[in-house]
Amino acid sequence: MGKTLRKNNQLTSLFDMEEGYSLTQAVAEADRCLLCHDAPCSAACPAETDPGKFIRKLRLRNLKGAVRTIKENNILGGICAVVCPAGRLCEEKCSSTEIDRPINIGKLQRFLVEYGWQIGFNPLLKKPANGAKVAVVGSGPAGLACAAALSKEGCEVTVFESARKPGGVLRYGVPSFRLDGDFTDREIKDVAALGVKIECGSPVKGRGAVENLLKKGFKAVFVGAGLPAPYKLNIPGINLKNVTTATDFLKAARAGNREKISRLVKNKNVAIIGGGSVAMDAAGTCKALKAAKVYCIALESMRELPAYKDDWLMAVDNGIIIKPQCRVREITGKGGAAAGVKGVETVWKKPGSCLPSNAKDVPGTEFSLAAGAVIIAIGSGPDRGLAEMMPKVKLTGRGLIQVDKKTLATSAKGIYAGGDAARGPALVVDSVADGKKAAGSIIGFLKGAK
Ligand SMILES: Cc1cc2nc3c(=O)[nH]c(=O)nc-3n(C[C@H](O)[C@H](O)[C@H](O)COP(=O)(O)OP(=O)(O)OC[C@H]3O[C@@H](n4cnc5c(N)ncnc54)[C@H](O)[C@@H]3O)c2cc1C
Ligand code: SF4
């Protein structure tokens, strides 16, 4: 997702992240900045990373100052630099200044964060301990940003993470050719350096488990549990072998047995059902794993595809075949495993709504494709165990955590929530913004409680 296009836009390996800027390249790019007084780029960053300020500092060759601006405002500034769809955020507003092409803010931000790491410069300061213990559930970007901000304020923060390693989707979703494990580890080190304890392999589960944390001496809890439950399709053939979800496929490609995941797609045609950025990530991963033909079959037209344009352009450049406005009706099998898909072209019954219930089949346009693997990429939802884990916290009709938009407080005193678990599918930078916001509210709550 976003703008991490590779050299010539070609995916050749599952593992190599795109190169960052050198100092010379970064300075040359910063020198193009018009130093706008009102910095529209800064106003467009959800996490208030303040690119206007760090680019100004870079232009004045105050590199350490520029690193400080980024890391003080955005503890995951390096990761956001890599994964933000900046062309829709800060860089979009930069183009409003009508210079020839927007400043490559993401690449400047990444250069500066990596420069700080290279010279061992850690600009983050911590206030003296305030004696308050706070628990964070989940070590995705929301949990990490909240934990870091609370720790800077002097809280003693423990992050409980069910997975073996921290990072959430950053580690188990985004393919490593866009964001690799070493880069993620390096940035999480900055969170740990603030004194945050990250306990991996520690799921918070069972009846009232979140609320019980308050009884165990934690003064407040932040829940950043993400959207771990992939949606499934109810069509014939869904339970065949070699049919999986994008969540499971991408997770296995990042963390599982790579031989096994490679066998699933290598030299085979793969049909991916879905047209979002996650479908494109799955398609890119299939290509990097040497799949033969890769199809992305979407209900939407090309103009309506939920994937970011950069993402589907990259997919097309890599030979991925997007079949827009089509519905898969059946996965066909042979010997118990997927052998293909059968589908039909569709049109919308009424314009303006891309819901599956609004799609109408076009008779006579039925098609079938040979595919030895099928990947379902139609989104994911919240953990179905949330209601049991925190019975006092109200959920929305979609099962998301209901929060006060200004404070991110839930309906239960002392419990806050943010990131995808409260918003629905969003961006890493949105989760960072939520983590910061919730930390501010928690500090206010702790002061009030005192
Ligand atoms: C494949 C994919 C690619 C994406 N690419 C991009 C991109 O390029 N750019 C972008 O901006 N956004 C991207 N996104 C969206 C982005 O990753 C999410 O918006 C973001 O990660 C949400 O952060 P979060 O902290 O809310 O949740 P998550 O990242 O999902 O983290 C939640 C964490 O909580 C843990 N957890 C859950 N329940 C418990 C429990 N009970 N006890 C303990 N731990 C628990 C989980 O194990 C997980 O580690 C992508 C999403 C996907 C799926
Ligand atoms: S964090 Fe993302 S949106 Fe914000 S300035 Fe950096 S690249 Fe742009």
Short mmCIF file of C-alpha atoms and ligand atoms in Angstrom, two decimals:
data_model
loop_
_atom_site.label_atom_id
_atom_site.label_comp_id
_atom_site.label_asym_id
_atom_site.label_seq_id
_atom_site.Cartn_x
_atom_site.Cartn_y
_atom_site.Cartn_z
CA MET A 1 0.00 0.00 0.00
CA GLY A 2 1.36 3.44 -0.68
CA LYS A 3 4.22 4.71 -2.71
CA THR A 4 7.15 2.40 -2.17
CA LEU A 5 7.57 1.74 -5.86
CA ARG A 6 10.73 -0.12 -6.71
CA LYS A 7 13.39 0.51 -9.32
CA ASN A 8 11.70 0.04 -12.71
CA ASN A 9 8.64 -0.98 -10.67
CA GLN A 10 9.71 -4.64 -10.89
CA LEU A 11 9.42 -7.04 -7.98
CA THR A 12 12.27 -9.49 -8.14
CA SER A 13 12.69 -10.63 -4.58
CA LEU A 14 10.46 -11.10 -1.59
CA PHE A 15 13.08 -9.72 0.70
CA ASP A 16 14.79 -6.58 -0.65
CA MET A 17 13.39 -3.25 0.49
CA GLU A 18 13.85 -0.32 -1.84
CA GLU A 19 17.05 1.69 -1.25
CA GLY A 20 16.80 4.94 0.69
CA TYR A 21 18.27 8.34 -0.24
CA SER A 22 21.95 9.15 0.24
CA LEU A 23 22.88 12.41 2.00
CA THR A 24 23.56 14.11 -1.34
CA GLN A 25 20.20 13.01 -2.74
CA ALA A 26 18.38 14.07 0.43
CA VAL A 27 19.96 17.52 0.49
CA ALA A 28 19.23 18.04 -3.23
CA GLU A 29 15.58 17.06 -2.68
CA ALA A 30 15.22 19.29 0.40
CA ASP A 31 16.72 22.19 -1.56
CA ARG A 32 13.70 22.06 -3.90
CA CYS A 33 11.35 22.86 -0.98
CA LEU A 34 9.72 26.28 -1.18
CA LEU A 35 9.69 26.58 2.65
CA CYS A 36 6.01 27.58 2.60
CA HIS A 37 5.13 29.69 5.58
CA ASP A 38 1.93 27.73 6.27
CA ALA A 39 3.48 24.30 5.38
CA PRO A 40 0.39 22.57 3.93
CA CYS A 41 2.33 19.27 4.07
CA SER A 42 2.49 19.49 7.86
CA ALA A 43 -1.22 20.17 8.16
CA ALA A 44 -1.90 17.04 6.09
CA CYS A 45 -0.01 14.56 8.27
CA PRO A 46 -2.46 12.69 10.56
CA ALA A 47 0.30 12.03 13.12
CA GLU A 48 1.61 15.64 13.10
CA THR A 49 5.10 14.54 12.09
CA ASP A 50 5.66 18.12 10.82
CA PRO A 51 7.49 17.65 7.50
CA GLY A 52 7.55 21.42 6.95
CA LYS A 53 9.77 21.79 10.00
CA PHE A 54 12.11 18.83 9.41
CA ILE A 55 12.64 19.71 5.76
CA ARG A 56 13.45 23.30 6.74
CA LYS A 57 16.03 22.01 9.24
CA LEU A 58 17.49 19.66 6.64
CA ARG A 59 17.82 22.55 4.20
CA LEU A 60 19.75 24.46 6.84
CA ARG A 61 21.93 21.32 7.29
CA ASN A 62 20.70 20.89 10.88
CA LEU A 63 20.38 17.13 10.45
CA LYS A 64 20.17 16.23 14.13
CA GLY A 65 17.47 18.84 14.64
CA ALA A 66 15.52 17.36 11.74
CA VAL A 67 15.80 13.85 13.22
CA ARG A 68 14.61 15.24 16.56
CA THR A 69 11.50 16.80 14.97
CA ILE A 70 10.51 13.51 13.36
CA LYS A 71 11.13 11.19 16.27
CA GLU A 72 9.63 13.49 18.90
CA ASN A 73 6.45 13.77 16.85
CA ASN A 74 6.29 10.26 15.46
CA ILE A 75 8.04 7.41 17.23
CA LEU A 76 7.45 5.27 14.11
CA GLY A 77 8.67 8.00 11.75
CA GLY A 78 10.92 5.59 9.83
CA ILE A 79 8.17 3.03 9.24
CA CYS A 80 5.62 5.70 8.29
CA ALA A 81 8.18 7.14 5.87
CA VAL A 82 8.25 3.78 4.12
CA VAL A 83 4.59 2.74 4.20
CA CYS A 84 2.56 5.98 4.19
CA PRO A 85 0.59 6.58 1.00
CA ALA A 86 2.18 10.03 1.12
CA GLY A 87 0.79 10.97 -2.30
CA ARG A 88 -2.62 11.03 -0.62
CA LEU A 89 -1.41 12.84 2.51
CA CYS A 90 1.52 15.25 2.98
CA GLU A 91 2.80 15.07 -0.61
CA GLU A 92 -0.63 15.69 -2.06
CA LYS A 93 -0.75 19.01 -0.24
CA CYS A 94 2.80 19.79 -1.35
CA SER A 95 1.62 19.54 -4.95
CA SER A 96 -0.93 22.22 -4.16
CA THR A 97 2.00 24.65 -4.18
CA GLU A 98 2.27 23.82 -7.90
CA ILE A 99 6.01 23.23 -8.00
CA ASP A 100 6.96 20.80 -10.77
CA ARG A 101 6.53 17.65 -8.65
CA PRO A 102 5.93 17.31 -4.91
CA ILE A 103 8.89 16.98 -2.56
CA ASN A 104 9.50 13.30 -1.83
CA ILE A 105 8.68 13.73 1.85
CA GLY A 106 8.58 10.01 2.65
CA LYS A 107 12.08 9.47 1.34
CA LEU A 108 13.46 12.51 3.19
CA GLN A 109 11.83 11.32 6.39
CA ARG A 110 13.28 7.82 5.96
CA PHE A 111 16.74 9.21 5.21
CA LEU A 112 16.72 11.30 8.39
CA VAL A 113 15.51 8.50 10.66
CA GLU A 114 18.13 6.14 9.25
CA TYR A 115 20.78 8.87 9.55
CA GLY A 116 19.92 9.18 13.27
CA TRP A 117 20.32 5.42 13.69
CA GLN A 118 23.59 5.42 11.76
CA ILE A 119 25.24 8.05 13.96
CA GLY A 120 23.67 6.64 17.16
CA PHE A 121 21.65 9.80 17.81
CA ASN A 122 18.63 9.26 20.06
CA PRO A 123 16.78 12.54 20.58
CA LEU A 124 14.03 11.13 22.81
CA LEU A 125 13.85 12.41 26.36
CA LYS A 126 11.87 10.93 29.22
CA LYS A 127 10.29 12.73 32.18
CA PRO A 128 10.96 11.39 35.71
CA ALA A 129 8.84 8.39 36.75
CA ASN A 130 5.31 9.37 37.81
CA GLY A 131 4.53 6.05 39.51
CA ALA A 132 1.63 5.14 37.22
CA LYS A 133 1.52 1.71 35.59
CA VAL A 134 -0.32 1.50 32.26
CA ALA A 135 -1.05 -1.62 30.17
CA VAL A 136 -1.22 -1.69 26.39
CA VAL A 137 -2.88 -4.57 24.55
CA GLY A 138 -1.26 -5.14 21.16
CA SER A 139 2.09 -4.04 19.77
CA GLY A 140 0.92 -2.77 16.38
CA PRO A 141 1.57 0.87 15.50
CA ALA A 142 -1.30 2.09 17.72
CA GLY A 143 -0.06 0.23 20.79
CA LEU A 144 3.60 1.13 20.20
CA ALA A 145 2.85 4.84 19.66
CA CYS A 146 0.69 4.97 22.77
CA ALA A 147 3.27 3.10 24.86
CA ALA A 148 6.11 5.38 23.73
CA ALA A 149 4.15 8.57 24.41
CA LEU A 150 3.13 7.36 27.89
CA SER A 151 6.66 6.27 28.71
CA LYS A 152 8.01 9.70 27.70
CA GLU A 153 5.59 11.16 30.26
CA GLY A 154 7.10 8.98 33.00
CA CYS A 155 4.60 6.09 33.09
CA GLU A 156 5.68 2.49 33.57
CA VAL A 157 4.27 0.82 30.45
CA THR A 158 3.84 -2.89 29.68
CA VAL A 159 2.72 -3.97 26.22
CA PHE A 160 1.03 -7.38 26.03
CA GLU A 161 1.38 -8.98 22.61
CA SER A 162 0.02 -12.36 21.62
CA ALA A 163 2.40 -12.89 18.67
CA ARG A 164 5.99 -14.06 19.02
CA LYS A 165 7.38 -10.73 17.83
CA PRO A 166 6.12 -7.14 18.13
CA GLY A 167 4.82 -4.95 15.31
CA GLY A 168 1.35 -6.26 14.41
CA VAL A 169 0.58 -5.90 10.70
CA LEU A 170 3.95 -4.17 10.21
CA ARG A 171 5.60 -7.49 10.90
CA TYR A 172 2.97 -10.04 9.87
CA GLY A 173 1.14 -8.28 7.03
CA VAL A 174 3.08 -5.74 4.99
CA PRO A 175 5.34 -7.76 2.65
CA SER A 176 9.06 -7.57 3.40
CA PHE A 177 9.88 -6.18 -0.06
CA ARG A 178 8.17 -3.02 1.24
CA LEU A 179 9.12 -3.10 4.92
CA ASP A 180 11.53 -5.70 6.20
CA GLY A 181 11.88 -7.18 9.66
CA ASP A 182 15.24 -5.53 10.38
CA PHE A 183 13.85 -2.06 9.70
CA THR A 184 10.84 -2.78 11.93
CA ASP A 185 13.08 -4.19 14.68
CA ARG A 186 15.32 -1.12 14.55
CA GLU A 187 12.43 1.27 15.03
CA ILE A 188 10.82 -0.81 17.79
CA LYS A 189 14.18 -0.61 19.56
CA ASP A 190 13.53 3.14 19.93
CA VAL A 191 10.29 2.33 21.77
CA ALA A 192 12.03 -0.17 24.03
CA ALA A 193 14.82 2.38 24.68
CA LEU A 194 12.20 4.55 26.39
CA GLY A 195 11.76 1.80 28.96
CA VAL A 196 8.60 0.25 27.48
CA LYS A 197 8.33 -3.45 28.39
CA ILE A 198 7.06 -5.52 25.44
CA GLU A 199 5.89 -8.97 26.51
CA CYS A 200 5.48 -11.12 23.40
CA GLY A 201 3.64 -14.43 23.47
CA SER A 202 1.35 -12.88 26.12
CA PRO A 203 -2.22 -12.77 24.83
CA VAL A 204 -4.75 -10.89 26.95
CA LYS A 205 -7.61 -13.35 26.77
CA GLY A 206 -10.54 -14.77 28.64
CA ARG A 207 -13.60 -13.28 30.29
CA GLY A 208 -12.96 -9.74 31.55
CA ALA A 209 -9.22 -10.05 30.85
CA VAL A 210 -8.83 -6.41 29.80
CA GLU A 211 -10.81 -5.08 32.73
CA ASN A 212 -8.89 -7.37 35.09
CA LEU A 213 -5.69 -5.53 34.17
CA LEU A 214 -7.11 -2.56 36.09
CA LYS A 215 -7.46 -4.79 39.14
CA LYS A 216 -3.86 -5.93 38.77
CA GLY A 217 -2.41 -2.50 39.49
CA PHE A 218 -2.54 -0.90 36.03
CA LYS A 219 -4.14 2.54 36.31
CA ALA A 220 -5.30 2.59 32.70
CA VAL A 221 -5.38 0.31 29.64
CA PHE A 222 -5.04 1.09 25.94
CA VAL A 223 -6.41 -1.51 23.53
CA GLY A 224 -4.86 -1.57 20.05
CA ALA A 225 -5.87 -5.07 19.03
CA GLY A 226 -6.21 -4.46 15.27
CA LEU A 227 -8.42 -6.48 12.92
CA PRO A 228 -7.13 -10.03 13.09
CA ALA A 229 -10.16 -11.95 11.72
CA PRO A 230 -10.16 -12.23 7.89
CA TYR A 231 -13.58 -12.24 6.24
CA LYS A 232 -14.42 -15.41 4.35
CA LEU A 233 -16.58 -15.94 1.28
CA ASN A 234 -19.54 -18.25 1.36
CA ILE A 235 -19.13 -19.89 -2.06
CA PRO A 236 -18.78 -23.50 -3.16
CA GLY A 237 -15.19 -24.73 -2.96
CA ILE A 238 -14.09 -22.36 -0.20
CA ASN A 239 -12.84 -25.27 1.95
CA LEU A 240 -10.70 -26.85 -0.77
CA LYS A 241 -6.95 -27.30 -0.22
CA ASN A 242 -4.82 -24.38 -1.50
CA VAL A 243 -7.57 -21.83 -0.74
CA THR A 244 -6.42 -19.34 1.88
CA THR A 245 -6.91 -15.75 3.05
CA ALA A 246 -4.56 -12.87 2.30
CA THR A 247 -4.01 -12.44 6.06
CA ASP A 248 -2.82 -16.03 6.46
CA PHE A 249 -0.87 -16.01 3.20
CA LEU A 250 1.00 -12.78 3.94
CA LYS A 251 1.64 -13.84 7.53
CA ALA A 252 3.09 -17.14 6.35
CA ALA A 253 5.20 -15.39 3.70
CA ARG A 254 6.66 -13.14 6.43
CA ALA A 255 6.96 -15.50 9.33
CA GLY A 256 6.14 -19.05 8.43
CA ASN A 257 7.74 -21.79 6.46
CA ARG A 258 8.78 -20.01 3.25
CA GLU A 259 9.37 -23.29 1.40
CA LYS A 260 5.79 -24.31 2.12
CA ILE A 261 4.30 -20.96 1.15
CA SER A 262 6.39 -20.90 -1.99
CA ARG A 263 5.11 -24.39 -2.94
CA LEU A 264 1.54 -23.07 -2.64
CA VAL A 265 2.00 -20.65 -5.56
CA LYS A 266 5.27 -21.40 -7.43
CA ASN A 267 4.67 -22.04 -11.15
CA LYS A 268 0.91 -22.02 -10.57
CA ASN A 269 -1.81 -19.64 -11.65
CA VAL A 270 -3.21 -17.85 -8.61
CA ALA A 271 -6.64 -16.21 -8.36
CA ILE A 272 -6.87 -13.48 -5.75
CA ILE A 273 -10.39 -12.39 -4.87
CA GLY A 274 -10.37 -8.69 -3.98
CA GLY A 275 -9.17 -5.40 -5.42
CA GLY A 276 -7.75 -3.58 -2.41
CA SER A 277 -4.14 -2.80 -1.52
CA VAL A 278 -3.92 -5.99 0.55
CA ALA A 279 -4.94 -7.99 -2.54
CA MET A 280 -2.16 -6.19 -4.46
CA ASP A 281 0.33 -7.04 -1.68
CA ALA A 282 -0.71 -10.68 -1.91
CA ALA A 283 -0.39 -10.54 -5.71
CA GLY A 284 3.09 -8.97 -5.52
CA THR A 285 4.13 -11.63 -3.02
CA CYS A 286 2.87 -14.38 -5.38
CA LYS A 287 4.91 -12.87 -8.21
CA ALA A 288 8.01 -12.66 -6.01
CA LEU A 289 7.43 -16.33 -5.16
CA LYS A 290 7.45 -17.15 -8.88
CA ALA A 291 3.76 -17.79 -9.47
CA ALA A 292 2.78 -18.14 -13.15
CA LYS A 293 -0.30 -16.01 -13.87
CA VAL A 294 -1.74 -13.95 -11.02
CA TYR A 295 -5.28 -12.59 -11.27
CA CYS A 296 -6.94 -10.05 -8.97
CA ILE A 297 -10.68 -10.36 -9.40
CA ALA A 298 -12.58 -7.33 -8.08
CA LEU A 299 -16.21 -6.28 -7.95
CA GLU A 300 -15.22 -2.67 -8.58
CA SER A 301 -14.34 -1.03 -11.89
CA MET A 302 -10.72 0.13 -12.40
CA ARG A 303 -11.78 3.64 -11.44
CA GLU A 304 -13.35 2.37 -8.22
CA LEU A 305 -10.68 -0.12 -7.14
CA PRO A 306 -10.12 0.25 -3.39
CA ALA A 307 -6.35 -0.25 -3.88
CA TYR A 308 -4.17 2.86 -4.01
CA LYS A 309 -3.33 3.72 -7.60
CA ASP A 310 0.42 3.28 -7.03
CA ASP A 311 -0.29 -0.22 -5.76
CA TRP A 312 -2.39 -1.42 -8.67
CA LEU A 313 -0.05 0.28 -11.14
CA MET A 314 2.82 -1.63 -9.60
CA ALA A 315 0.76 -4.83 -9.81
CA VAL A 316 0.00 -4.23 -13.49
CA ASP A 317 3.69 -3.41 -14.17
CA ASN A 318 4.51 -6.79 -12.68
CA GLY A 319 2.19 -8.61 -15.03
CA ILE A 320 -0.67 -9.09 -12.58
CA ILE A 321 -3.98 -9.32 -14.40
CA ILE A 322 -6.74 -7.28 -12.79
CA LYS A 323 -10.24 -8.42 -13.72
CA PRO A 324 -12.54 -5.56 -12.69
CA GLN A 325 -16.30 -5.78 -12.20
CA CYS A 326 -16.39 -9.55 -11.83
CA ARG A 327 -17.78 -11.86 -9.20
CA VAL A 328 -16.33 -15.27 -8.35
CA ARG A 329 -19.22 -17.68 -7.86
CA GLU A 330 -17.34 -20.90 -7.27
CA ILE A 331 -13.90 -22.33 -6.65
CA THR A 332 -13.55 -25.52 -8.65
CA GLY A 333 -11.46 -28.41 -7.42
CA LYS A 334 -9.59 -31.50 -8.49
CA GLY A 335 -8.55 -34.19 -6.04
CA GLY A 336 -9.64 -32.03 -3.12
CA ALA A 337 -7.48 -29.01 -4.07
CA ALA A 338 -8.28 -25.77 -5.90
CA ALA A 339 -8.12 -26.09 -9.68
CA GLY A 340 -9.77 -22.86 -10.80
CA VAL A 341 -12.50 -20.29 -10.33
CA LYS A 342 -15.78 -19.72 -12.12
CA GLY A 343 -17.17 -16.21 -12.25
CA VAL A 344 -19.26 -13.72 -14.13
CA GLU A 345 -19.01 -10.06 -15.09
CA THR A 346 -21.19 -7.66 -13.12
CA VAL A 347 -22.65 -4.16 -13.28
CA TRP A 348 -23.96 -2.02 -10.44
CA LYS A 349 -27.71 -2.03 -9.91
CA LYS A 350 -27.55 1.58 -8.72
CA PRO A 351 -24.57 3.90 -9.24
CA GLY A 352 -22.56 5.11 -6.25
CA SER A 353 -22.44 1.99 -4.10
CA CYS A 354 -19.72 -0.67 -4.38
CA LEU A 355 -21.37 -3.12 -2.01
CA PRO A 356 -21.59 -6.78 -3.12
CA SER A 357 -25.39 -6.57 -2.68
CA ASN A 358 -25.45 -3.84 -5.36
CA ALA A 359 -23.71 -5.97 -8.01
CA LYS A 360 -25.80 -7.63 -10.71
CA ASP A 361 -24.52 -10.50 -12.87
CA VAL A 362 -24.42 -9.92 -16.63
CA PRO A 363 -25.87 -13.02 -18.33
CA GLY A 364 -23.64 -14.53 -21.02
CA THR A 365 -20.39 -13.19 -19.51
CA GLU A 366 -19.57 -16.26 -17.42
CA PHE A 367 -15.87 -17.20 -17.40
CA SER A 368 -13.60 -19.76 -15.82
CA LEU A 369 -9.89 -19.51 -15.02
CA ALA A 370 -7.44 -22.27 -14.17
CA ALA A 371 -5.86 -21.55 -10.75
CA GLY A 372 -3.97 -23.94 -8.50
CA ALA A 373 -4.28 -21.55 -5.54
CA VAL A 374 -6.95 -19.07 -4.48
CA ILE A 375 -6.42 -16.21 -2.02
CA ILE A 376 -9.37 -14.41 -0.46
CA ALA A 377 -8.56 -10.72 0.13
CA ILE A 378 -11.86 -9.11 1.03
CA GLY A 379 -10.81 -7.49 4.31
CA SER A 380 -10.74 -8.42 7.97
CA GLY A 381 -12.72 -7.65 11.06
CA PRO A 382 -12.19 -7.36 14.79
CA ASP A 383 -11.43 -10.23 17.14
CA ARG A 384 -14.74 -11.93 17.94
CA GLY A 385 -13.55 -12.43 21.51
CA LEU A 386 -13.43 -8.67 22.25
CA ALA A 387 -16.88 -8.56 23.88
CA GLU A 388 -15.92 -11.34 26.26
CA MET A 389 -12.51 -9.83 27.02
CA MET A 390 -14.06 -6.52 28.06
CA PRO A 391 -17.79 -6.87 28.81
CA LYS A 392 -18.09 -3.28 30.10
CA VAL A 393 -16.80 -1.79 26.84
CA LYS A 394 -19.44 -1.03 24.20
CA LEU A 395 -18.81 -2.27 20.67
CA THR A 396 -20.29 -0.90 17.46
CA GLY A 397 -22.62 -2.88 15.20
CA ARG A 398 -19.53 -3.96 13.22
CA GLY A 399 -17.87 -5.24 16.39
CA LEU A 400 -15.36 -2.37 16.53
CA ILE A 401 -14.54 -0.75 19.87
CA GLN A 402 -16.76 2.29 20.41
CA VAL A 403 -14.70 5.32 21.48
CA ASP A 404 -15.19 9.01 22.10
CA LYS A 405 -13.58 10.51 18.98
CA LYS A 406 -11.93 13.35 20.92
CA THR A 407 -10.39 11.32 23.74
CA LEU A 408 -10.49 7.71 22.49
CA ALA A 409 -12.02 6.76 25.84
CA THR A 410 -14.27 3.69 25.72
CA SER A 411 -17.47 3.31 27.71
CA ALA A 412 -15.46 1.76 30.58
CA LYS A 413 -13.51 4.05 32.89
CA GLY A 414 -9.75 3.84 32.44
CA ILE A 415 -9.96 1.87 29.16
CA TYR A 416 -8.97 3.58 25.91
CA ALA A 417 -8.75 2.19 22.39
CA GLY A 418 -7.51 3.16 18.94
CA GLY A 419 -6.06 2.04 15.66
CA ASP A 420 -7.93 -0.38 13.40
CA ALA A 421 -9.80 -2.03 16.31
CA ALA A 422 -11.67 1.24 16.84
CA ARG A 423 -11.57 2.85 13.37
CA GLY A 424 -11.91 -0.13 11.06
CA PRO A 425 -9.29 -0.57 8.33
CA ALA A 426 -7.06 2.51 8.22
CA LEU A 427 -3.41 3.47 7.88
CA VAL A 428 -0.31 3.04 10.00
CA VAL A 429 -0.04 6.81 10.39
CA ASP A 430 -3.67 6.92 11.65
CA SER A 431 -2.81 4.33 14.29
CA VAL A 432 0.21 6.39 15.35
CA ALA A 433 -2.07 9.42 15.64
CA ASP A 434 -4.53 7.42 17.78
CA GLY A 435 -1.79 6.09 20.02
CA LYS A 436 -0.54 9.63 20.68
CA LYS A 437 -4.03 10.98 21.24
CA ALA A 438 -5.00 8.21 23.65
CA ALA A 439 -1.75 8.69 25.58
CA GLY A 440 -2.60 12.38 26.03
CA SER A 441 -6.07 11.44 27.33
CA ILE A 442 -4.65 8.79 29.65
CA ILE A 443 -2.20 11.30 31.14
CA GLY A 444 -5.14 13.67 31.78
CA PHE A 445 -7.13 10.80 33.30
CA LEU A 446 -4.23 9.81 35.58
CA LYS A 447 -3.82 13.41 36.76
CA GLY A 448 -7.56 13.62 37.46
CA ALA A 449 -7.45 10.30 39.30
CA LYS A 450 -4.63 11.60 41.52
C1 LIG B 1 -1.40 -6.64 4.29
C2 LIG B 1 -1.56 -5.24 4.80
C3 LIG B 1 -0.78 -4.24 4.26
C4 LIG B 1 -0.91 -2.95 4.72
N1 LIG B 1 -0.12 -1.98 4.20
C5 LIG B 1 -0.19 -0.73 4.69
C6 LIG B 1 0.66 0.30 4.17
O1 LIG B 1 1.47 0.07 3.28
N2 LIG B 1 0.55 1.55 4.67
C7 LIG B 1 -0.32 1.83 5.68
O2 LIG B 1 -0.35 2.98 6.13
N3 LIG B 1 -1.16 0.89 6.18
C8 LIG B 1 -1.10 -0.38 5.71
N4 LIG B 1 -1.94 -1.33 6.20
C9 LIG B 1 -2.86 -0.97 7.29
C10 LIG B 1 -2.08 -0.92 8.62
O3 LIG B 1 -1.15 -1.97 8.68
C11 LIG B 1 -3.04 -0.94 9.81
O4 LIG B 1 -3.90 0.16 9.68
C12 LIG B 1 -2.26 -0.84 11.13
O5 LIG B 1 -1.29 -1.87 11.26
C13 LIG B 1 -3.22 -0.92 12.31
O6 LIG B 1 -2.47 -0.84 13.47
P1 LIG B 1 -3.03 -1.38 14.86
O7 LIG B 1 -1.96 -1.10 15.85
O8 LIG B 1 -4.38 -0.84 15.10
O9 LIG B 1 -3.23 -2.96 14.67
P2 LIG B 1 -2.28 -4.14 14.20
O10 LIG B 1 -1.14 -3.67 13.38
O11 LIG B 1 -3.19 -5.14 13.65
O12 LIG B 1 -1.70 -4.68 15.57
C14 LIG B 1 -2.52 -5.27 16.55
C15 LIG B 1 -1.66 -6.13 17.44
O13 LIG B 1 -2.42 -6.52 18.58
C16 LIG B 1 -2.14 -7.87 18.89
N5 LIG B 1 -3.27 -8.39 19.65
C17 LIG B 1 -4.56 -8.50 19.23
N6 LIG B 1 -5.33 -9.00 20.23
C18 LIG B 1 -4.51 -9.19 21.29
C19 LIG B 1 -4.71 -9.69 22.59
N7 LIG B 1 -5.92 -10.06 23.01
N8 LIG B 1 -3.67 -9.79 23.44
C20 LIG B 1 -2.43 -9.40 23.02
N9 LIG B 1 -2.18 -8.92 21.77
C21 LIG B 1 -3.19 -8.81 20.93
C22 LIG B 1 -1.96 -8.50 17.52
O14 LIG B 1 -1.23 -9.71 17.61
C23 LIG B 1 -1.19 -7.41 16.78
O15 LIG B 1 0.20 -7.54 16.97
C24 LIG B 1 -1.86 -2.64 5.74
C25 LIG B 1 -2.67 -3.65 6.26
C26 LIG B 1 -2.53 -4.94 5.80
C27 LIG B 1 -3.40 -6.01 6.37
S1 SF4 B 2 4.23 10.43 8.62
FE1 SF4 B 2 3.47 9.90 6.57
S2 SF4 B 2 1.88 11.46 6.15
FE2 SF4 B 2 3.08 12.18 7.89
S3 SF4 B 2 4.67 13.53 6.96
FE3 SF4 B 2 5.57 11.48 7.16
S4 SF4 B 2 5.20 10.46 5.18
FE4 SF4 B 2 3.83 12.24 5.29
#
